Structure formats: C-alpha cells, structure tokens
Amino acid sequence: EISRELLIYPNPVTDILNSTQEIDIKIYDMIGNLLMSAEKTNQIDMSVLPSGIYNLNITYNNQNIINRIIKQ
C-alpha cells in the first residue's frame, strides 16, 4: 500500500520546500499577496523570498490545506 500521508518540510525553510506527495501550491505573504505558485510538484524554491512568515495554500487529493511556513 502506498502511503498517502502529506508532509511539508523543512519548517523553517531556507531554500527548497519539499513535499512527500505531488501537490499544487500557492505561497502568499501575510497580507494575502500571491508570491509564488506551482502545480503538480513536490519541491518549490523559496530562496528568492525574504525571511518571514508565509501562508501556504495546498491542493492535494482534492482537498485544500492551509498551512504556515517560516522562511529563514
């Protein structure tokens, strides 16, 4: 049986944010501006973003997941 567990790591992140599953992801700043997005990926390069806290909007397995990540 294939594990369908979704893990987003590392948190805090310095450059590459990884996912254990293929996801659609949107990264927003704390005031709601869309900064980055990717579809059907398991990695996203956050090295271009300044240090801070970001909201993640993840679509996985027909579910919307909201998460928060710290960028160092």
Short mmCIF file of C-alpha atoms in Angstrom, two decimals:
data_model
loop_
_atom_site.label_atom_id
_atom_site.label_comp_id
_atom_site.label_asym_id
_atom_site.label_seq_id
_atom_site.Cartn_x
_atom_site.Cartn_y
_atom_site.Cartn_z
CA GLU A 1 0.00 0.00 0.00
CA ILE A 2 1.32 3.42 -0.96
CA SER A 3 1.35 5.94 1.88
CA ARG A 4 -0.84 8.96 1.08
CA GLU A 5 0.43 10.96 4.05
CA LEU A 6 1.39 14.50 3.15
CA LEU A 7 4.37 16.13 4.84
CA ILE A 8 5.70 19.59 4.00
CA TYR A 9 9.28 20.15 5.21
CA PRO A 10 11.55 21.67 6.45
CA ASN A 11 9.93 24.32 8.61
CA PRO A 12 11.66 26.71 8.95
CA VAL A 13 12.87 26.61 5.33
CA THR A 14 15.94 28.33 3.89
CA ASP A 15 15.67 27.45 0.20
CA ILE A 16 13.87 24.33 -1.08
CA LEU A 17 10.49 23.42 0.42
CA ASN A 18 9.75 19.71 -0.04
CA SER A 19 6.56 17.68 -0.09
CA THR A 20 6.18 13.91 0.26
CA GLN A 21 3.40 13.98 -2.35
CA GLU A 22 2.78 15.78 -5.63
CA ILE A 23 0.81 18.93 -4.81
CA ASP A 24 -0.43 22.21 -6.23
CA ILE A 25 0.88 25.03 -4.04
CA LYS A 26 0.41 28.77 -3.74
CA ILE A 27 2.55 30.88 -1.42
CA TYR A 28 1.14 34.12 -0.03
CA ASP A 29 2.61 36.83 2.15
CA MET A 30 0.83 37.74 5.38
CA ILE A 31 -1.35 40.38 3.70
CA GLY A 32 -2.59 37.98 1.05
CA ASN A 33 -0.44 38.78 -1.98
CA LEU A 34 0.28 35.72 -4.14
CA LEU A 35 4.07 35.44 -4.43
CA MET A 36 4.68 32.00 -5.96
CA SER A 37 2.72 29.07 -7.29
CA ALA A 38 3.43 25.65 -8.77
CA GLU A 39 1.33 22.73 -9.97
CA LYS A 40 1.95 19.00 -9.66
CA THR A 41 5.25 19.41 -7.85
CA ASN A 42 7.00 18.07 -4.77
CA GLN A 43 9.53 20.91 -4.45
CA ILE A 44 9.42 24.68 -4.60
CA ASP A 45 12.40 27.03 -4.41
CA MET A 46 11.74 29.71 -1.80
CA SER A 47 15.31 31.09 -1.80
CA VAL A 48 14.22 34.24 -3.66
CA LEU A 49 11.78 35.23 -0.91
CA PRO A 50 12.87 37.37 2.03
CA SER A 51 12.86 35.95 5.55
CA GLY A 52 9.42 35.95 7.15
CA ILE A 53 6.20 34.02 7.66
CA TYR A 54 4.21 32.83 4.65
CA ASN A 55 0.84 31.19 4.17
CA LEU A 56 0.68 28.09 2.01
CA ASN A 57 -2.45 27.12 0.11
CA ILE A 58 -2.01 23.49 -0.90
CA THR A 59 -4.30 21.38 -3.05
CA TYR A 60 -3.77 17.67 -2.54
CA ASN A 61 -6.09 14.74 -3.15
CA ASN A 62 -8.99 17.13 -3.90
CA GLN A 63 -8.54 18.88 -0.55
CA ASN A 64 -7.48 22.44 0.20
CA ILE A 65 -4.95 22.67 3.01
CA ILE A 66 -3.87 25.94 4.59
CA ASN A 67 -0.51 25.94 6.34
CA ARG A 68 2.05 28.46 7.55
CA ILE A 69 5.80 28.32 6.95
CA ILE A 70 8.75 30.29 8.28
CA LYS A 71 11.41 31.35 5.76
CA GLN A 72 14.85 32.00 7.29
#
